[in-house]
Amino acid sequence: MFVSFPKVIVPCAIGSCAIAYVSSYFISVRKIFGGTIPHTMQGGEWAKETNKRMNAWPREAAGPVVMNPISRQNYHKI
C-alpha cells in the first residue's frame, strides 16, 4: 500500500507541531504542573547585575576581550 505524502505525512507533521506548541505553552507559560518564576527573572535586576559583572571581568592577554560581541558593543573601549 502506497502512502500519499501530501495527504498523510504533511497533516501528521503539522498536527504534531501543533500538539508540541500547545503542550509547551501550557507547561511553560500557564505552569499546569505548578512552580513559579524567580523574582530576579521577572524584573530587570538580574540582567543589570549580569551585565555589570561581565563588563567588570578581569582582562588578560593583549587587548580587551569581548565576552559576547553580539550583545556587547563595547569592545572598542580601552
PDB file of N, CA and C in Angstrom:
ATOM      1  N   MET A   1       0.845  -1.175   0.000  1.00  0.00           N
ATOM      2  CA  MET A   1       0.000   0.000   0.000  1.00  0.00           C
ATOM      3  C   MET A   1       0.890   1.238   0.000  1.00  0.00           C
ATOM      4  N   PHE A   2       0.589   2.189  -0.839  1.00  0.00           N
ATOM      5  CA  PHE A   2       1.378   3.402  -1.026  1.00  0.00           C
ATOM      6  C   PHE A   2       0.800   4.522  -0.165  1.00  0.00           C
ATOM      7  N   VAL A   3       1.644   5.165   0.634  1.00  0.00           N
ATOM      8  CA  VAL A   3       1.220   6.273   1.488  1.00  0.00           C
ATOM      9  C   VAL A   3       1.434   7.565   0.721  1.00  0.00           C
ATOM     10  N   SER A   4       0.390   8.305   0.536  1.00  0.00           N
ATOM     11  CA  SER A   4       0.469   9.564  -0.196  1.00  0.00           C
ATOM     12  C   SER A   4       1.069  10.642   0.702  1.00  0.00           C
ATOM     13  N   PHE A   5       2.156  11.228   0.252  1.00  0.00           N
ATOM     14  CA  PHE A   5       2.862  12.236   1.056  1.00  0.00           C
ATOM     15  C   PHE A   5       1.998  13.442   1.386  1.00  0.00           C
ATOM     16  N   PRO A   6       1.390  14.099   0.403  1.00  0.00           N
ATOM     17  CA  PRO A   6       0.612  15.303   0.751  1.00  0.00           C
ATOM     18  C   PRO A   6      -0.637  15.015   1.574  1.00  0.00           C
ATOM     19  N   LYS A   7      -1.201  13.839   1.447  1.00  0.00           N
ATOM     20  CA  LYS A   7      -2.464  13.565   2.142  1.00  0.00           C
ATOM     21  C   LYS A   7      -2.282  13.027   3.556  1.00  0.00           C
ATOM     22  N   VAL A   8      -1.149  12.398   3.828  1.00  0.00           N
ATOM     23  CA  VAL A   8      -0.987  11.755   5.127  1.00  0.00           C
ATOM     24  C   VAL A   8       0.171  12.351   5.928  1.00  0.00           C
ATOM     25  N   ILE A   9       1.339  12.430   5.343  1.00  0.00           N
ATOM     26  CA  ILE A   9       2.538  12.835   6.075  1.00  0.00           C
ATOM     27  C   ILE A   9       2.497  14.303   6.464  1.00  0.00           C
ATOM     28  N   VAL A  10       2.129  15.185   5.561  1.00  0.00           N
ATOM     29  CA  VAL A  10       2.110  16.626   5.852  1.00  0.00           C
ATOM     30  C   VAL A  10       1.113  16.957   6.959  1.00  0.00           C
ATOM     31  N   PRO A  11      -0.133  16.478   6.908  1.00  0.00           N
ATOM     32  CA  PRO A  11      -1.040  16.767   8.027  1.00  0.00           C
ATOM     33  C   PRO A  11      -0.552  16.202   9.363  1.00  0.00           C
ATOM     34  N   CYS A  12       0.087  15.040   9.329  1.00  0.00           N
ATOM     35  CA  CYS A  12       0.629  14.470  10.579  1.00  0.00           C
ATOM     36  C   CYS A  12       1.743  15.349  11.133  1.00  0.00           C
ATOM     37  N   ALA A  13       2.602  15.861  10.260  1.00  0.00           N
ATOM     38  CA  ALA A  13       3.691  16.731  10.714  1.00  0.00           C
ATOM     39  C   ALA A  13       3.144  18.034  11.283  1.00  0.00           C
ATOM     40  N   ILE A  14       2.164  18.608  10.618  1.00  0.00           N
ATOM     41  CA  ILE A  14       1.556  19.858  11.108  1.00  0.00           C
ATOM     42  C   ILE A  14       0.842  19.607  12.437  1.00  0.00           C
ATOM     43  N   GLY A  15       0.137  18.490  12.535  1.00  0.00           N
ATOM     44  CA  GLY A  15      -0.556  18.157  13.776  1.00  0.00           C
ATOM     45  C   GLY A  15       0.399  17.936  14.934  1.00  0.00           C
ATOM     46  N   SER A  16       1.516  17.271  14.677  1.00  0.00           N
ATOM     47  CA  SER A  16       2.476  17.039  15.763  1.00  0.00           C
ATOM     48  C   SER A  16       3.121  18.352  16.206  1.00  0.00           C
ATOM     49  N   CYS A  17       3.367  19.270  15.268  1.00  0.00           N
ATOM     50  CA  CYS A  17       3.902  20.588  15.650  1.00  0.00           C
ATOM     51  C   CYS A  17       2.890  21.358  16.492  1.00  0.00           C
ATOM     52  N   ALA A  18       1.618  21.269  16.135  1.00  0.00           N
ATOM     53  CA  ALA A  18       0.579  21.956  16.902  1.00  0.00           C
ATOM     54  C   ALA A  18       0.475  21.381  18.315  1.00  0.00           C
ATOM     55  N   ILE A  19       0.527  20.072  18.435  1.00  0.00           N
ATOM     56  CA  ILE A  19       0.463  19.437  19.754  1.00  0.00           C
ATOM     57  C   ILE A  19       1.676  19.829  20.595  1.00  0.00           C
ATOM     58  N   ALA A  20       2.851  19.880  19.970  1.00  0.00           N
ATOM     59  CA  ALA A  20       4.059  20.268  20.702  1.00  0.00           C
ATOM     60  C   ALA A  20       3.973  21.719  21.171  1.00  0.00           C
ATOM     61  N   TYR A  21       3.451  22.618  20.330  1.00  0.00           N
ATOM     62  CA  TYR A  21       3.323  24.024  20.707  1.00  0.00           C
ATOM     63  C   TYR A  21       2.346  24.189  21.876  1.00  0.00           C
ATOM     64  N   VAL A  22       1.204  23.554  21.782  1.00  0.00           N
ATOM     65  CA  VAL A  22       0.195  23.678  22.840  1.00  0.00           C
ATOM     66  C   VAL A  22       0.738  23.093  24.151  1.00  0.00           C
ATOM     67  N   SER A  23       1.405  21.955  24.072  1.00  0.00           N
ATOM     68  CA  SER A  23       1.987  21.355  25.275  1.00  0.00           C
ATOM     69  C   SER A  23       3.028  22.274  25.894  1.00  0.00           C
ATOM     70  N   SER A  24       3.894  22.835  25.067  1.00  0.00           N
ATOM     71  CA  SER A  24       4.929  23.737  25.567  1.00  0.00           C
ATOM     72  C   SER A  24       4.314  24.971  26.210  1.00  0.00           C
ATOM     73  N   TYR A  25       3.287  25.518  25.598  1.00  0.00           N
ATOM     74  CA  TYR A  25       2.632  26.699  26.142  1.00  0.00           C
ATOM     75  C   TYR A  25       2.040  26.418  27.520  1.00  0.00           C
ATOM     76  N   PHE A  26       1.300  25.331  27.641  1.00  0.00           N
ATOM     77  CA  PHE A  26       0.640  25.052  28.915  1.00  0.00           C
ATOM     78  C   PHE A  26       1.624  24.653  30.002  1.00  0.00           C
ATOM     79  N   ILE A  27       2.716  24.013  29.638  1.00  0.00           N
ATOM     80  CA  ILE A  27       3.700  23.626  30.650  1.00  0.00           C
ATOM     81  C   ILE A  27       4.558  24.812  31.063  1.00  0.00           C
ATOM     82  N   SER A  28       5.013  25.625  30.094  1.00  0.00           N
ATOM     83  CA  SER A  28       5.940  26.717  30.397  1.00  0.00           C
ATOM     84  C   SER A  28       5.244  27.989  30.862  1.00  0.00           C
ATOM     85  N   VAL A  29       4.232  28.406  30.136  1.00  0.00           N
ATOM     86  CA  VAL A  29       3.608  29.701  30.419  1.00  0.00           C
ATOM     87  C   VAL A  29       2.508  29.581  31.478  1.00  0.00           C
ATOM     88  N   ARG A  30       1.619  28.651  31.280  1.00  0.00           N
ATOM     89  CA  ARG A  30       0.493  28.510  32.209  1.00  0.00           C
ATOM     90  C   ARG A  30       0.863  27.735  33.460  1.00  0.00           C
ATOM     91  N   LYS A  31       1.976  27.024  33.445  1.00  0.00           N
ATOM     92  CA  LYS A  31       2.505  26.287  34.596  1.00  0.00           C
ATOM     93  C   LYS A  31       1.461  25.332  35.180  1.00  0.00           C
ATOM     94  N   ILE A  32       0.992  24.404  34.347  1.00  0.00           N
ATOM     95  CA  ILE A  32      -0.040  23.466  34.798  1.00  0.00           C
ATOM     96  C   ILE A  32       0.485  22.488  35.842  1.00  0.00           C
ATOM     97  N   PHE A  33       1.803  22.306  35.919  1.00  0.00           N
ATOM     98  CA  PHE A  33       2.375  21.427  36.934  1.00  0.00           C
ATOM     99  C   PHE A  33       2.859  22.201  38.155  1.00  0.00           C
ATOM    100  N   GLY A  34       2.562  23.491  38.210  1.00  0.00           N
ATOM    101  CA  GLY A  34       2.967  24.305  39.343  1.00  0.00           C
ATOM    102  C   GLY A  34       4.317  24.948  39.108  1.00  0.00           C
ATOM    103  N   GLY A  35       4.786  25.631  40.119  1.00  0.00           N
ATOM    104  CA  GLY A  35       6.067  26.302  40.023  1.00  0.00           C
ATOM    105  C   GLY A  35       5.889  27.793  39.813  1.00  0.00           C
ATOM    106  N   THR A  36       6.945  28.504  40.077  1.00  0.00           N
ATOM    107  CA  THR A  36       6.925  29.953  39.910  1.00  0.00           C
ATOM    108  C   THR A  36       8.198  30.394  39.207  1.00  0.00           C
ATOM    109  N   ILE A  37       8.170  31.610  38.730  1.00  0.00           N
ATOM    110  CA  ILE A  37       9.352  32.224  38.129  1.00  0.00           C
ATOM    111  C   ILE A  37      10.065  32.991  39.234  1.00  0.00           C
ATOM    112  N   PRO A  38      11.387  32.833  39.384  1.00  0.00           N
ATOM    113  CA  PRO A  38      12.099  33.583  40.425  1.00  0.00           C
ATOM    114  C   PRO A  38      11.927  35.090  40.235  1.00  0.00           C
ATOM    115  N   HIS A  39      11.877  35.821  41.336  1.00  0.00           N
ATOM    116  CA  HIS A  39      11.652  37.266  41.254  1.00  0.00           C
ATOM    117  C   HIS A  39      12.785  37.966  40.520  1.00  0.00           C
ATOM    118  N   THR A  40      13.985  37.379  40.533  1.00  0.00           N
ATOM    119  CA  THR A  40      15.099  38.009  39.823  1.00  0.00           C
ATOM    120  C   THR A  40      14.937  37.909  38.321  1.00  0.00           C
ATOM    121  N   MET A  41      14.208  36.914  37.836  1.00  0.00           N
ATOM    122  CA  MET A  41      13.987  36.769  36.400  1.00  0.00           C
ATOM    123  C   MET A  41      12.816  37.621  35.925  1.00  0.00           C
ATOM    124  N   GLN A  42      11.904  37.972  36.819  1.00  0.00           N
ATOM    125  CA  GLN A  42      10.740  38.753  36.427  1.00  0.00           C
ATOM    126  C   GLN A  42      11.097  40.205  36.162  1.00  0.00           C
ATOM    127  N   GLY A  43      11.981  40.765  36.954  1.00  0.00           N
ATOM    128  CA  GLY A  43      12.377  42.156  36.775  1.00  0.00           C
ATOM    129  C   GLY A  43      13.666  42.234  35.972  1.00  0.00           C
ATOM    130  N   GLY A  44      14.226  43.404  35.894  1.00  0.00           N
ATOM    131  CA  GLY A  44      15.442  43.584  35.138  1.00  0.00           C
ATOM    132  C   GLY A  44      16.706  43.572  35.971  1.00  0.00           C
ATOM    133  N   GLU A  45      16.568  43.313  37.275  1.00  0.00           N
ATOM    134  CA  GLU A  45      17.742  43.398  38.145  1.00  0.00           C
ATOM    135  C   GLU A  45      18.769  42.314  37.832  1.00  0.00           C
ATOM    136  N   TRP A  46      18.319  41.130  37.427  1.00  0.00           N
ATOM    137  CA  TRP A  46      19.246  40.050  37.107  1.00  0.00           C
ATOM    138  C   TRP A  46      20.086  40.399  35.885  1.00  0.00           C
ATOM    139  N   ALA A  47      19.455  40.933  34.861  1.00  0.00           N
ATOM    140  CA  ALA A  47      20.181  41.306  33.643  1.00  0.00           C
ATOM    141  C   ALA A  47      21.169  42.435  33.914  1.00  0.00           C
ATOM    142  N   LYS A  48      20.773  43.387  34.739  1.00  0.00           N
ATOM    143  CA  LYS A  48      21.673  44.502  35.056  1.00  0.00           C
ATOM    144  C   LYS A  48      22.905  44.015  35.806  1.00  0.00           C
ATOM    145  N   GLU A  49      22.707  43.148  36.791  1.00  0.00           N
ATOM    146  CA  GLU A  49      23.846  42.621  37.556  1.00  0.00           C
ATOM    147  C   GLU A  49      24.750  41.757  36.685  1.00  0.00           C
ATOM    148  N   THR A  50      24.147  40.976  35.802  1.00  0.00           N
ATOM    149  CA  THR A  50      24.953  40.139  34.908  1.00  0.00           C
ATOM    150  C   THR A  50      25.789  40.995  33.980  1.00  0.00           C
ATOM    151  N   ASN A  51      25.201  42.032  33.412  1.00  0.00           N
ATOM    152  CA  ASN A  51      25.957  42.934  32.536  1.00  0.00           C
ATOM    153  C   ASN A  51      27.071  43.639  33.299  1.00  0.00           C
ATOM    154  N   LYS A  52      26.788  44.038  34.535  1.00  0.00           N
ATOM    155  CA  LYS A  52      27.807  44.710  35.331  1.00  0.00           C
ATOM    156  C   LYS A  52      28.985  43.766  35.597  1.00  0.00           C
ATOM    157  N   ARG A  53      28.693  42.516  35.929  1.00  0.00           N
ATOM    158  CA  ARG A  53      29.765  41.548  36.182  1.00  0.00           C
ATOM    159  C   ARG A  53      30.543  41.219  34.916  1.00  0.00           C
ATOM    160  N   MET A  54      29.858  41.068  33.806  1.00  0.00           N
ATOM    161  CA  MET A  54      30.551  40.741  32.562  1.00  0.00           C
ATOM    162  C   MET A  54      31.459  41.883  32.116  1.00  0.00           C
ATOM    163  N   ASN A  55      31.009  43.113  32.296  1.00  0.00           N
ATOM    164  CA  ASN A  55      31.827  44.255  31.896  1.00  0.00           C
ATOM    165  C   ASN A  55      32.996  44.483  32.856  1.00  0.00           C
ATOM    166  N   ALA A  56      32.893  44.000  34.100  1.00  0.00           N
ATOM    167  CA  ALA A  56      33.960  44.172  35.078  1.00  0.00           C
ATOM    168  C   ALA A  56      34.875  42.944  35.142  1.00  0.00           C
ATOM    169  N   TRP A  57      34.713  42.011  34.230  1.00  0.00           N
ATOM    170  CA  TRP A  57      35.508  40.782  34.228  1.00  0.00           C
ATOM    171  C   TRP A  57      36.988  41.128  34.068  1.00  0.00           C
ATOM    172  N   PRO A  58      37.878  40.516  34.842  1.00  0.00           N
ATOM    173  CA  PRO A  58      39.308  40.843  34.705  1.00  0.00           C
ATOM    174  C   PRO A  58      39.843  40.437  33.338  1.00  0.00           C
ATOM    175  N   ARG A  59      40.541  41.350  32.713  1.00  0.00           N
ATOM    176  CA  ARG A  59      41.055  41.123  31.366  1.00  0.00           C
ATOM    177  C   ARG A  59      42.473  40.600  31.425  1.00  0.00           C
ATOM    178  N   GLU A  60      42.776  39.657  30.568  1.00  0.00           N
ATOM    179  CA  GLU A  60      44.122  39.123  30.447  1.00  0.00           C
ATOM    180  C   GLU A  60      44.481  39.123  28.963  1.00  0.00           C
ATOM    181  N   ALA A  61      45.747  38.985  28.672  1.00  0.00           N
ATOM    182  CA  ALA A  61      46.262  38.923  27.302  1.00  0.00           C
ATOM    183  C   ALA A  61      46.490  40.326  26.762  1.00  0.00           C
ATOM    184  N   ALA A  62      46.535  40.469  25.464  1.00  0.00           N
ATOM    185  CA  ALA A  62      46.978  41.706  24.826  1.00  0.00           C
ATOM    186  C   ALA A  62      45.971  42.849  24.967  1.00  0.00           C
ATOM    187  N   GLY A  63      44.812  42.714  24.391  1.00  0.00           N
ATOM    188  CA  GLY A  63      43.859  43.813  24.401  1.00  0.00           C
ATOM    189  C   GLY A  63      42.586  43.430  25.124  1.00  0.00           C
ATOM    190  N   PRO A  64      41.610  44.290  25.072  1.00  0.00           N
ATOM    191  CA  PRO A  64      40.337  43.972  25.704  1.00  0.00           C
ATOM    192  C   PRO A  64      39.679  42.778  25.011  1.00  0.00           C
ATOM    193  N   VAL A  65      39.093  41.924  25.817  1.00  0.00           N
ATOM    194  CA  VAL A  65      38.440  40.732  25.304  1.00  0.00           C
ATOM    195  C   VAL A  65      36.935  40.909  25.472  1.00  0.00           C
ATOM    196  N   VAL A  66      36.203  40.577  24.450  1.00  0.00           N
ATOM    197  CA  VAL A  66      34.757  40.718  24.499  1.00  0.00           C
ATOM    198  C   VAL A  66      34.151  39.380  24.881  1.00  0.00           C
ATOM    199  N   MET A  67      33.326  39.383  25.938  1.00  0.00           N
ATOM    200  CA  MET A  67      32.701  38.141  26.372  1.00  0.00           C
ATOM    201  C   MET A  67      31.621  37.695  25.395  1.00  0.00           C
ATOM    202  N   ASN A  68      30.807  38.615  24.943  1.00  0.00           N
ATOM    203  CA  ASN A  68      29.750  38.311  23.981  1.00  0.00           C
ATOM    204  C   ASN A  68      29.675  39.487  23.011  1.00  0.00           C
ATOM    205  N   PRO A  69      30.362  39.412  21.877  1.00  0.00           N
ATOM    206  CA  PRO A  69      30.460  40.567  20.996  1.00  0.00           C
ATOM    207  C   PRO A  69      29.143  40.972  20.349  1.00  0.00           C
ATOM    208  N   ILE A  70      28.166  40.083  20.315  1.00  0.00           N
ATOM    209  CA  ILE A  70      26.906  40.429  19.674  1.00  0.00           C
ATOM    210  C   ILE A  70      26.102  41.376  20.562  1.00  0.00           C
ATOM    211  N   SER A  71      26.018  41.078  21.848  1.00  0.00           N
ATOM    212  CA  SER A  71      25.210  41.922  22.726  1.00  0.00           C
ATOM    213  C   SER A  71      26.015  43.041  23.372  1.00  0.00           C
ATOM    214  N   ARG A  72      27.328  42.945  23.372  1.00  0.00           N
ATOM    215  CA  ARG A  72      28.157  43.975  23.989  1.00  0.00           C
ATOM    216  C   ARG A  72      29.037  44.621  22.926  1.00  0.00           C
ATOM    217  N   GLN A  73      28.666  45.800  22.560  1.00  0.00           N
ATOM    218  CA  GLN A  73      29.414  46.522  21.525  1.00  0.00           C
ATOM    219  C   GLN A  73      30.401  47.497  22.146  1.00  0.00           C
ATOM    220  N   ASN A  74      30.976  47.120  23.290  1.00  0.00           N
ATOM    221  CA  ASN A  74      31.928  47.998  23.968  1.00  0.00           C
ATOM    222  C   ASN A  74      33.360  47.523  23.798  1.00  0.00           C
ATOM    223  N   TYR A  75      33.631  46.696  22.803  1.00  0.00           N
ATOM    224  CA  TYR A  75      34.968  46.148  22.651  1.00  0.00           C
ATOM    225  C   TYR A  75      35.970  47.170  22.159  1.00  0.00           C
ATOM    226  N   HIS A  76      35.524  48.317  21.650  1.00  0.00           N
ATOM    227  CA  HIS A  76      36.443  49.328  21.184  1.00  0.00           C
ATOM    228  C   HIS A  76      36.971  50.187  22.325  1.00  0.00           C
ATOM    229  N   LYS A  77      36.382  50.079  23.521  1.00  0.00           N
ATOM    230  CA  LYS A  77      36.846  50.856  24.668  1.00  0.00           C
ATOM    231  C   LYS A  77      38.094  50.223  25.249  1.00  0.00           C
ATOM    232  N   ILE A  78      38.961  51.036  25.755  1.00  0.00           N
ATOM    233  CA  ILE A  78      40.210  50.535  26.371  1.00  0.00           C
ATOM    234  C   ILE A  78      40.163  50.761  27.855  1.00  0.00           C
TER     235      ILE A  78
END
